[in-house]
mmCIF file of C-alpha atoms in Angstrom:
data_model
loop_
_atom_site.group_PDB
_atom_site.id
_atom_site.type_symbol
_atom_site.label_atom_id
_atom_site.label_comp_id
_atom_site.label_asym_id
_atom_site.label_seq_id
_atom_site.Cartn_x
_atom_site.Cartn_y
_atom_site.Cartn_z
ATOM 1 C CA MET A 602 24.646 -175.869 -63.792
ATOM 2 C CA SER A 603 22.291 -177.716 -61.680
ATOM 3 C CA LYS A 604 18.820 -176.044 -60.828
ATOM 4 C CA VAL A 605 18.648 -174.598 -57.418
ATOM 5 C CA ARG A 606 15.538 -175.617 -55.228
ATOM 6 C CA THR A 607 13.096 -173.617 -54.135
ATOM 7 C CA GLU A 608 10.908 -174.051 -50.730
ATOM 8 C CA THR A 609 7.477 -173.159 -50.720
ATOM 9 C CA THR A 610 6.395 -170.632 -47.869
ATOM 10 C CA VAL A 611 4.200 -171.447 -45.148
ATOM 11 C CA ALA A 612 1.675 -169.172 -46.565
ATOM 12 C CA GLU A 613 1.955 -170.893 -49.821
ATOM 13 C CA ARG A 614 0.858 -174.073 -48.417
ATOM 14 C CA ALA A 615 -2.073 -172.186 -46.181
ATOM 15 C CA ARG A 616 -3.274 -171.121 -49.487
ATOM 16 C CA ILE A 617 -3.197 -174.841 -51.090
ATOM 17 C CA ILE A 618 -4.634 -176.373 -47.779
ATOM 18 C CA ASP A 619 -7.600 -173.606 -48.004
ATOM 19 C CA ALA A 620 -8.662 -174.131 -50.993
ATOM 20 C CA TRP A 621 -8.129 -177.897 -51.234
ATOM 21 C CA GLU A 622 -10.672 -178.058 -48.086
ATOM 22 C CA GLY A 623 -12.886 -175.481 -49.480
ATOM 23 C CA ASP A 624 -15.609 -173.161 -48.461
ATOM 24 C CA GLU A 625 -19.301 -172.440 -49.135
ATOM 25 C CA ASN A 626 -18.446 -172.694 -52.556
ATOM 26 C CA GLY A 627 -16.895 -175.950 -52.666
ATOM 27 C CA SER A 628 -13.011 -176.963 -52.943
ATOM 28 C CA LYS A 629 -10.804 -177.014 -55.323
ATOM 29 C CA THR A 630 -8.996 -180.599 -57.099
ATOM 30 C CA LEU A 631 -5.226 -180.551 -56.882
ATOM 31 C CA LYS A 632 -5.154 -179.909 -61.072
ATOM 32 C CA GLU A 633 -6.905 -176.426 -60.094
ATOM 33 C CA ILE A 634 -4.926 -175.605 -57.337
ATOM 34 C CA SER A 635 -1.814 -175.985 -59.306
ATOM 35 C CA GLU A 636 -3.076 -173.912 -61.950
ATOM 36 C CA ILE A 637 -4.367 -171.381 -59.914
ATOM 37 C CA LEU A 638 -1.411 -170.687 -57.673
ATOM 38 C CA LYS A 639 1.070 -171.667 -60.109
ATOM 39 C CA ILE A 640 2.670 -174.341 -58.351
ATOM 40 C CA LYS A 641 3.631 -177.826 -59.777
ATOM 41 C CA TYR A 642 1.093 -180.155 -59.549
ATOM 42 C CA THR A 643 3.825 -182.758 -57.618
ATOM 43 C CA THR A 644 4.418 -180.155 -54.977
ATOM 44 C CA VAL A 645 0.505 -179.426 -54.117
ATOM 45 C CA TRP A 646 0.168 -183.060 -54.100
ATOM 46 C CA LYS A 647 3.041 -183.535 -51.504
ATOM 47 C CA ILE A 648 1.807 -180.636 -49.520
ATOM 48 C CA ILE A 649 -1.515 -182.051 -48.984
ATOM 49 C CA ASP A 650 -0.451 -185.448 -48.274
ATOM 50 C CA ARG A 651 1.947 -184.353 -45.554
ATOM 51 C CA TYR A 652 -1.187 -182.248 -44.132
ATOM 52 C CA LYS A 653 -3.183 -185.275 -43.850
ATOM 53 C CA LYS A 654 -0.459 -187.372 -42.088
ATOM 54 C CA SER A 655 0.551 -184.739 -39.871
ATOM 55 C CA ASN A 656 -2.172 -182.171 -39.769
ATOM 56 C CA SER A 657 0.566 -179.178 -40.450
ATOM 57 C CA ILE A 658 1.979 -177.168 -42.852
ATOM 58 C CA ALA A 659 5.191 -176.242 -40.735
ATOM 59 C CA ASN A 660 8.850 -177.281 -41.132
ATOM 60 C CA LYS A 661 9.440 -179.859 -39.080
ATOM 61 C CA ALA A 662 11.655 -179.470 -36.317
ATOM 62 C CA GLY A 663 15.632 -180.030 -36.904
ATOM 63 C CA ARG A 664 15.424 -179.676 -40.632
ATOM 64 C CA GLY A 665 18.406 -178.710 -43.076
ATOM 65 C CA ARG A 666 21.552 -179.869 -42.919
ATOM 66 C CA LYS A 667 23.331 -179.933 -39.505
ATOM 67 C CA GLN A 668 26.036 -177.507 -38.600
ATOM 68 C CA THR A 669 29.819 -179.023 -38.792
ATOM 69 C CA PHE A 670 30.785 -176.896 -35.708
ATOM 70 C CA THR A 671 29.469 -176.012 -32.546
ATOM 71 C CA ASP A 672 29.227 -172.586 -31.492
ATOM 72 C CA ARG A 673 31.897 -173.147 -28.949
ATOM 73 C CA GLU A 674 34.393 -174.813 -32.031
ATOM 74 C CA LYS A 675 33.464 -171.573 -34.179
ATOM 75 C CA ARG A 676 34.955 -169.305 -31.112
ATOM 76 C CA SER A 677 37.581 -171.159 -30.800
ATOM 77 C CA ILE A 678 38.275 -170.973 -34.543
ATOM 78 C CA VAL A 679 37.844 -167.252 -34.280
ATOM 79 C CA LYS A 680 40.227 -166.980 -31.395
ATOM 80 C CA PHE A 681 42.883 -169.095 -33.459
ATOM 81 C CA VAL A 682 42.852 -166.068 -35.990
ATOM 82 C CA LYS A 683 43.122 -163.307 -33.621
ATOM 83 C CA ILE A 684 46.793 -165.230 -32.507
ATOM 84 C CA ASN A 685 47.626 -166.202 -35.665
ATOM 85 C CA PRO A 686 46.195 -163.654 -38.409
ATOM 86 C CA ARG A 687 48.743 -164.762 -40.889
ATOM 87 C CA SER A 688 47.471 -168.509 -41.323
ATOM 88 C CA SER A 689 45.910 -169.450 -44.021
ATOM 89 C CA ALA A 690 42.324 -170.937 -44.496
ATOM 90 C CA VAL A 691 44.061 -174.353 -44.762
ATOM 91 C CA ASP A 692 46.059 -174.123 -41.836
ATOM 92 C CA ILE A 693 43.328 -173.121 -39.819
ATOM 93 C CA SER A 694 41.388 -176.151 -41.282
ATOM 94 C CA ASN A 695 44.362 -178.541 -40.371
ATOM 95 C CA ALA A 696 44.710 -177.245 -36.913
ATOM 96 C CA THR A 697 40.664 -177.166 -36.168
ATOM 97 C CA GLU A 698 40.938 -180.809 -37.165
ATOM 98 C CA THR A 699 43.587 -181.709 -34.962
ATOM 99 C CA ALA A 700 41.947 -180.034 -32.213
ATOM 100 C CA THR A 701 38.159 -181.388 -33.030
ATOM 101 C CA GLY A 702 38.593 -184.402 -35.035
ATOM 102 C CA LYS A 703 36.309 -183.264 -37.742
ATOM 103 C CA LYS A 704 37.860 -183.095 -41.256
ATOM 104 C CA THR A 705 36.450 -179.727 -42.820
ATOM 105 C CA SER A 706 37.241 -177.812 -46.090
ATOM 106 C CA PRO A 707 39.000 -174.061 -46.268
ATOM 107 C CA LYS A 708 35.824 -173.088 -47.787
ATOM 108 C CA THR A 709 33.745 -173.430 -44.517
ATOM 109 C CA ILE A 710 36.858 -171.638 -42.513
ATOM 110 C CA ARG A 711 36.270 -168.628 -44.666
ATOM 111 C CA ARG A 712 32.675 -168.886 -44.059
ATOM 112 C CA ILE A 713 32.948 -169.267 -40.319
ATOM 113 C CA LEU A 714 35.498 -166.103 -40.262
ATOM 114 C CA ASN A 715 33.472 -164.265 -42.497
ATOM 115 C CA SER A 716 30.321 -164.135 -40.797
ATOM 116 C CA ASN A 717 32.486 -162.984 -37.511
ATOM 117 C CA GLY A 718 33.471 -160.177 -39.543
ATOM 118 C CA TYR A 719 36.967 -161.254 -40.977
ATOM 119 C CA LYS A 720 38.082 -161.122 -44.072
ATOM 120 C CA ASN A 721 41.530 -161.994 -45.626
ATOM 121 C CA PHE A 722 43.448 -158.632 -46.553
ATOM 122 C CA ARG A 723 46.997 -158.301 -47.792
ATOM 123 C CA ALA A 724 49.103 -157.229 -44.707
ATOM 124 C CA LYS A 725 49.808 -153.063 -45.374
ATOM 125 C CA ARG A 726 53.642 -152.929 -45.122
ATOM 126 C CA LYS A 727 54.795 -150.674 -42.198
ATOM 127 C CA PRO A 728 57.800 -150.243 -40.510
ATOM 128 C CA PHE A 729 58.400 -151.663 -36.784
ATOM 129 C CA ILE A 730 57.938 -149.079 -34.309
ATOM 130 C CA SER A 731 59.380 -149.635 -30.981
ATOM 131 C CA LYS A 732 57.615 -148.362 -27.921
ATOM 132 C CA THR A 733 60.138 -145.695 -27.250
ATOM 133 C CA ASN A 734 60.013 -144.373 -30.396
ATOM 134 C CA MET A 735 56.123 -144.398 -30.547
ATOM 135 C CA LYS A 736 56.692 -141.901 -27.541
ATOM 136 C CA LYS A 737 59.185 -139.927 -29.427
ATOM 137 C CA ARG A 738 56.860 -139.592 -32.547
ATOM 138 C CA LEU A 739 53.902 -138.846 -30.233
ATOM 139 C CA LYS A 740 55.755 -135.978 -28.666
ATOM 140 C CA PHE A 741 57.168 -134.404 -32.351
ATOM 141 C CA ALA A 742 53.155 -134.688 -33.598
ATOM 142 C CA GLN A 743 52.169 -132.530 -30.385
ATOM 143 C CA GLU A 744 54.650 -130.207 -30.549
ATOM 144 C CA HIS A 745 54.632 -129.397 -34.273
ATOM 145 C CA LEU A 746 50.361 -129.965 -34.674
ATOM 146 C CA ASN A 747 49.900 -126.252 -34.647
ATOM 147 C CA LYS A 748 52.874 -124.930 -36.895
ATOM 148 C CA ASP A 749 51.456 -122.878 -39.524
ATOM 149 C CA GLN A 750 52.094 -123.466 -43.116
ATOM 150 C CA ALA A 751 54.549 -120.942 -43.308
ATOM 151 C CA PHE A 752 56.943 -123.020 -41.121
ATOM 152 C CA TRP A 753 56.080 -126.227 -43.461
ATOM 153 C CA ASP A 754 56.844 -124.496 -46.336
ATOM 154 C CA LYS A 755 60.328 -123.551 -45.076
ATOM 155 C CA VAL A 756 60.998 -127.276 -44.909
ATOM 156 C CA LEU A 757 63.673 -128.957 -47.082
ATOM 157 C CA TRP A 758 62.510 -132.887 -47.034
ATOM 158 C CA SER A 759 64.990 -135.087 -47.878
ATOM 159 C CA ASP A 760 65.780 -138.987 -48.310
ATOM 160 C CA GLU A 761 67.171 -141.758 -50.077
ATOM 161 C CA SER A 762 65.079 -144.810 -51.880
ATOM 162 C CA LYS A 763 65.611 -147.557 -54.241
ATOM 163 C CA PHE A 764 63.790 -148.357 -57.345
ATOM 164 C CA ASN A 765 63.374 -151.941 -58.363
ATOM 165 C CA ILE A 766 63.693 -153.435 -62.227
ATOM 166 C CA PHE A 767 62.227 -156.435 -61.258
ATOM 167 C CA GLY A 768 61.192 -157.973 -57.891
ATOM 168 C CA SER A 769 58.275 -158.971 -55.529
ATOM 169 C CA ASP A 770 56.435 -156.763 -53.675
ATOM 170 C CA GLY A 771 56.646 -159.197 -50.752
ATOM 171 C CA ARG A 772 52.826 -159.579 -50.299
ATOM 172 C CA ILE A 773 51.457 -161.062 -47.125
ATOM 173 C CA LYS A 774 47.930 -161.559 -46.463
ATOM 174 C CA VAL A 775 46.283 -161.584 -43.001
ATOM 175 C CA TRP A 776 42.886 -162.145 -41.313
ATOM 176 C CA ARG A 777 41.364 -159.087 -39.787
ATOM 177 C CA LYS A 778 38.290 -156.872 -39.340
ATOM 178 C CA LYS A 779 37.706 -153.728 -41.340
ATOM 179 C CA LYS A 780 39.325 -151.154 -39.056
ATOM 180 C CA GLU A 781 42.318 -153.365 -38.080
ATOM 181 C CA ALA A 782 45.157 -152.861 -40.787
ATOM 182 C CA LEU A 783 46.803 -150.794 -38.515
ATOM 183 C CA LYS A 784 47.279 -153.355 -35.091
ATOM 184 C CA MET A 785 51.020 -154.407 -35.151
ATOM 185 C CA LYS A 786 50.208 -157.878 -35.816
ATOM 186 C CA ASN A 787 48.323 -157.359 -38.900
ATOM 187 C CA LEU A 788 50.834 -155.320 -40.457
ATOM 188 C CA ASN A 789 53.814 -156.681 -42.556
ATOM 189 C CA PRO A 790 56.913 -154.758 -40.915
ATOM 190 C CA THR A 791 59.415 -153.332 -43.483
ATOM 191 C CA VAL A 792 63.275 -152.525 -43.538
ATOM 192 C CA LYS A 793 64.160 -149.451 -45.599
ATOM 193 C CA HIS A 794 65.878 -149.986 -48.796
ATOM 194 C CA GLY A 795 64.846 -153.481 -49.232
ATOM 195 C CA GLY A 796 65.675 -154.556 -52.620
ATOM 196 C CA GLY A 797 66.391 -152.312 -55.718
ATOM 197 C CA SER A 798 68.760 -151.608 -58.649
ATOM 198 C CA ALA A 799 69.084 -147.783 -58.784
ATOM 199 C CA MET A 800 69.711 -145.876 -55.649
ATOM 200 C CA VAL A 801 68.749 -141.921 -55.194
ATOM 201 C CA TRP A 802 69.104 -139.090 -52.750
ATOM 202 C CA GLY A 803 66.661 -136.274 -53.329
ATOM 203 C CA CYS A 804 65.312 -133.499 -51.713
ATOM 204 C CA PHE A 805 62.106 -131.102 -51.932
ATOM 205 C CA SER A 806 59.743 -128.515 -50.600
ATOM 206 C CA SER A 807 56.354 -127.217 -51.169
ATOM 207 C CA SER A 808 57.159 -125.142 -54.392
ATOM 208 C CA GLY A 809 58.942 -127.938 -56.431
ATOM 209 C CA PRO A 810 61.445 -130.918 -56.615
ATOM 210 C CA GLY A 811 65.375 -129.996 -55.202
ATOM 211 C CA LYS A 812 68.106 -131.740 -56.509
ATOM 212 C CA MET A 813 68.404 -135.432 -57.119
ATOM 213 C CA GLU A 814 71.298 -137.452 -57.235
ATOM 214 C CA PHE A 815 72.211 -141.139 -57.690
ATOM 215 C CA VAL A 816 74.266 -143.225 -55.451
ATOM 216 C CA GLU A 817 76.670 -145.478 -57.142
ATOM 217 C CA THR A 818 78.661 -146.672 -53.946
ATOM 218 C CA THR A 819 77.913 -147.721 -50.467
ATOM 219 C CA MET A 820 76.369 -144.684 -48.496
ATOM 220 C CA ASN A 821 78.699 -144.019 -45.572
ATOM 221 C CA GLN A 822 78.784 -140.633 -43.488
ATOM 222 C CA HIS A 823 81.393 -138.962 -45.477
ATOM 223 C CA VAL A 824 79.497 -140.299 -49.024
ATOM 224 C CA TYR A 825 76.607 -138.279 -47.268
ATOM 225 C CA GLN A 826 78.133 -135.404 -46.587
ATOM 226 C CA GLY A 827 79.661 -135.318 -49.750
ATOM 227 C CA ILE A 828 75.756 -135.577 -51.300
ATOM 228 C CA ILE A 829 74.258 -132.840 -48.658
ATOM 229 C CA ASP A 830 77.541 -130.426 -49.514
ATOM 230 C CA ARG A 831 76.616 -130.471 -53.150
ATOM 231 C CA ASN A 832 72.877 -130.180 -53.272
ATOM 232 C CA VAL A 833 71.193 -128.932 -50.388
ATOM 233 C CA LYS A 834 72.358 -125.054 -50.398
ATOM 234 C CA SER A 835 71.767 -125.236 -54.245
ATOM 235 C CA SER A 836 68.335 -126.689 -53.811
ATOM 236 C CA ALA A 837 67.271 -124.297 -51.455
ATOM 237 C CA ALA A 838 68.442 -121.340 -53.572
ATOM 238 C CA LYS A 839 66.504 -122.934 -56.398
ATOM 239 C CA LEU A 840 63.452 -123.023 -54.627
ATOM 240 C CA LYS A 841 63.812 -119.636 -53.192
ATOM 241 C CA LEU A 842 63.793 -120.807 -49.305
ATOM 242 C CA GLY A 843 66.441 -118.316 -48.141
ATOM 243 C CA ARG A 844 68.926 -118.583 -45.774
ATOM 244 C CA ARG A 845 66.805 -119.453 -42.899
ATOM 245 C CA PHE A 846 65.496 -122.707 -44.409
ATOM 246 C CA ILE A 847 65.078 -126.023 -42.282
ATOM 247 C CA PHE A 848 66.515 -129.267 -43.445
ATOM 248 C CA GLN A 849 64.911 -132.275 -42.748
ATOM 249 C CA GLN A 850 66.335 -136.021 -42.719
ATOM 250 C CA ASP A 851 65.651 -139.100 -40.930
ATOM 251 C CA LYS A 852 67.663 -140.831 -38.048
ATOM 252 C CA ASP A 853 69.827 -143.025 -40.163
ATOM 253 C CA PRO A 854 73.007 -143.422 -38.059
ATOM 254 C CA LYS A 855 75.209 -142.003 -40.994
ATOM 255 C CA HIS A 856 72.730 -138.977 -40.720
ATOM 256 C CA THR A 857 73.419 -138.366 -37.292
ATOM 257 C CA ALA A 858 77.244 -139.419 -36.919
ATOM 258 C CA LYS A 859 79.468 -136.448 -35.042
ATOM 259 C CA SER A 860 81.070 -136.060 -38.358
ATOM 260 C CA THR A 861 77.662 -135.172 -39.835
ATOM 261 C CA TRP A 862 76.516 -132.924 -37.218
ATOM 262 C CA ALA A 863 79.584 -130.795 -37.284
ATOM 263 C CA PHE A 864 79.314 -130.587 -41.008
ATOM 264 C CA PHE A 865 75.695 -128.992 -40.547
ATOM 265 C CA LYS A 866 77.073 -126.843 -38.084
ATOM 266 C CA THR A 867 79.879 -125.789 -40.170
ATOM 267 C CA GLN A 868 77.783 -124.918 -42.767
ATOM 268 C CA LYS A 869 75.003 -122.983 -40.690
ATOM 269 C CA ILE A 870 72.524 -125.552 -41.809
ATOM 270 C CA THR A 871 69.466 -125.835 -39.589
ATOM 271 C CA VAL A 872 68.237 -129.819 -39.070
ATOM 272 C CA LEU A 873 64.580 -130.570 -37.876
ATOM 273 C CA ASP A 874 64.888 -132.522 -35.043
ATOM 274 C CA TRP A 875 63.218 -135.389 -36.498
ATOM 275 C CA PRO A 876 61.529 -138.726 -34.577
ATOM 276 C CA PRO A 877 62.843 -141.928 -35.763
ATOM 277 C CA GLN A 878 60.821 -144.641 -37.452
ATOM 278 C CA SER A 879 59.026 -142.023 -39.079
ATOM 279 C CA PRO A 880 58.486 -142.321 -42.903
ATOM 280 C CA ASP A 881 54.598 -141.850 -42.388
ATOM 281 C CA LEU A 882 55.501 -138.167 -41.280
ATOM 282 C CA ASN A 883 57.538 -137.318 -44.039
ATOM 283 C CA PRO A 884 55.706 -136.383 -47.431
ATOM 284 C CA ILE A 885 58.500 -137.499 -49.869
ATOM 285 C CA GLU A 886 57.742 -140.847 -48.855
ATOM 286 C CA HIS A 887 55.007 -140.241 -51.009
ATOM 287 C CA LEU A 888 56.397 -137.959 -53.788
ATOM 288 C CA TRP A 889 58.682 -141.586 -54.208
ATOM 289 C CA ASP A 890 55.376 -143.422 -54.454
ATOM 290 C CA HIS A 891 54.534 -140.719 -57.076
ATOM 291 C CA ILE A 892 58.061 -140.984 -59.284
ATOM 292 C CA GLU A 893 57.925 -144.941 -58.985
ATOM 293 C CA ARG A 894 54.248 -144.521 -60.560
ATOM 294 C CA GLU A 895 55.388 -142.507 -63.584
ATOM 295 C CA ILE A 896 58.348 -144.488 -64.144
ATOM 296 C CA GLY A 897 56.534 -147.803 -64.104
ATOM 297 C CA LYS A 898 53.549 -146.613 -66.874
ATOM 298 C CA THR A 899 55.980 -148.612 -69.289
ATOM 299 C CA PRO A 900 58.263 -151.505 -69.036
ATOM 300 C CA ILE A 901 62.212 -151.096 -67.976
ATOM 301 C CA SER A 902 64.453 -153.486 -68.930
ATOM 302 C CA ASN A 903 67.816 -152.021 -67.498
ATOM 303 C CA LYS A 904 69.463 -150.156 -65.085
ATOM 304 C CA ASN A 905 70.349 -147.046 -67.704
ATOM 305 C CA GLU A 906 66.609 -146.928 -68.372
ATOM 306 C CA VAL A 907 65.877 -146.976 -64.773
ATOM 307 C CA LYS A 908 68.119 -143.857 -64.224
ATOM 308 C CA ARG A 909 67.055 -141.779 -67.504
ATOM 309 C CA ARG A 910 63.031 -142.454 -66.507
ATOM 310 C CA LEU A 911 63.891 -141.275 -62.863
ATOM 311 C CA SER A 912 65.537 -138.237 -63.537
ATOM 312 C CA GLU A 913 62.752 -137.324 -66.229
ATOM 313 C CA ALA A 914 60.162 -137.783 -63.206
ATOM 314 C CA TRP A 915 61.984 -136.022 -60.833
ATOM 315 C CA GLU A 916 62.353 -133.059 -63.081
ATOM 316 C CA THR A 917 58.454 -132.724 -64.464
ATOM 317 C CA THR A 918 56.923 -133.195 -60.935
ATOM 318 C CA PRO A 919 54.344 -130.291 -60.972
ATOM 319 C CA PRO A 920 54.296 -128.192 -57.986
ATOM 320 C CA GLU A 921 50.977 -129.158 -57.303
ATOM 321 C CA VAL A 922 52.416 -132.473 -56.206
ATOM 322 C CA THR A 923 55.087 -131.169 -53.445
ATOM 323 C CA THR A 924 52.502 -128.448 -52.442
ATOM 324 C CA THR A 925 49.672 -131.080 -51.711
ATOM 325 C CA LEU A 926 52.524 -133.345 -49.759
ATOM 326 C CA VAL A 927 53.320 -130.986 -47.921
ATOM 327 C CA ASN A 928 49.993 -129.092 -46.958
ATOM 328 C CA SER A 929 49.171 -132.921 -45.478
ATOM 329 C CA MET A 930 51.696 -132.325 -42.493
ATOM 330 C CA ARG A 931 48.982 -130.887 -39.718
ATOM 331 C CA SER A 932 47.030 -134.082 -40.916
ATOM 332 C CA ARG A 933 50.052 -136.307 -40.952
ATOM 333 C CA CYS A 934 50.355 -134.888 -36.995
ATOM 334 C CA ILE A 935 46.890 -135.640 -36.349
ATOM 335 C CA ALA A 936 47.097 -139.256 -37.614
ATOM 336 C CA VAL A 937 50.127 -139.984 -35.360
ATOM 337 C CA ILE A 938 48.346 -138.301 -31.996
ATOM 338 C CA GLU A 939 45.157 -140.504 -33.083
ATOM 339 C CA ALA A 940 47.680 -143.369 -33.261
ATOM 340 C CA LYS A 941 49.231 -142.691 -30.153
ATOM 341 C CA GLY A 942 52.163 -143.094 -32.003
ATOM 342 C CA GLY A 943 51.835 -145.885 -33.544
ATOM 343 C CA PRO A 944 51.651 -146.690 -37.530
ATOM 344 C CA THR A 945 49.302 -144.566 -39.679
ATOM 345 C CA ARG A 946 47.436 -144.602 -42.695
ATOM 346 C CA TYR A 947 50.220 -142.420 -44.278
#
């Protein structure tokens, strides 16, 4: 590695000139100055020689490497990223060369963006939320913000999820500032149940996990009703929720079909009026994350192994995990309200 070149300060140059010019006790030789100030002899000679010619020890105006881009061009680069946050540094470099005629490296582009507060982050995976559904989410959060913990403890939370054996996590990087992760243009919108090899339905309450069932066929309203019939009331009994428990489900079409609502009515099951596109409000999403971490601690090679691990992880989930998740409901409502119905950190 080449040695980094350092420059003498103006104060050091002043001491060199003072010693060279001398005082009532006389002046110093270049060698003496070098030894006293511990500065190379050649550096001392150059500073004195320059002083003789220019009568100045200050840096010359316009010294240093010239900037590739003007301030206006730098602002254009930042503007380009604001409009196209998913562009790579190479893409931005090419677009800048086309616009300005100046060839530059991706490294220079990164330096300009970094100096303006932009860093390259992985886009957070969040579901797309329409404006209509934002309003519904906001209304739900406002109406349930002050529900006491006893209300949430009576809820039986449910969801389906798929678990991969192999697969990509679909990472996408975007240029953004630190507190702009949840802006829609910086997100990686997801579609629920994207990919996987084992699909499960499960439910839980604050006191622990309820029943979990593997879904071996295409899920439709009739398959879903069978799952509900086999698992909901027995899970409520297992978790000691009593007869007045509240069942939570999302707004998937098979969940809201007329025959499904008729089934709930016949079974006298109270269903929570849940806002659409709201996995961040449902604590079971984080329970799935917990399960995925547990089964992912060692490699999995086939579907049977996935199913075995899922069953073990589900049954051994400690009550502290489920209690903590349900206790987060007030915080989740606050987050939705602060985001005005938009995506939250949950």
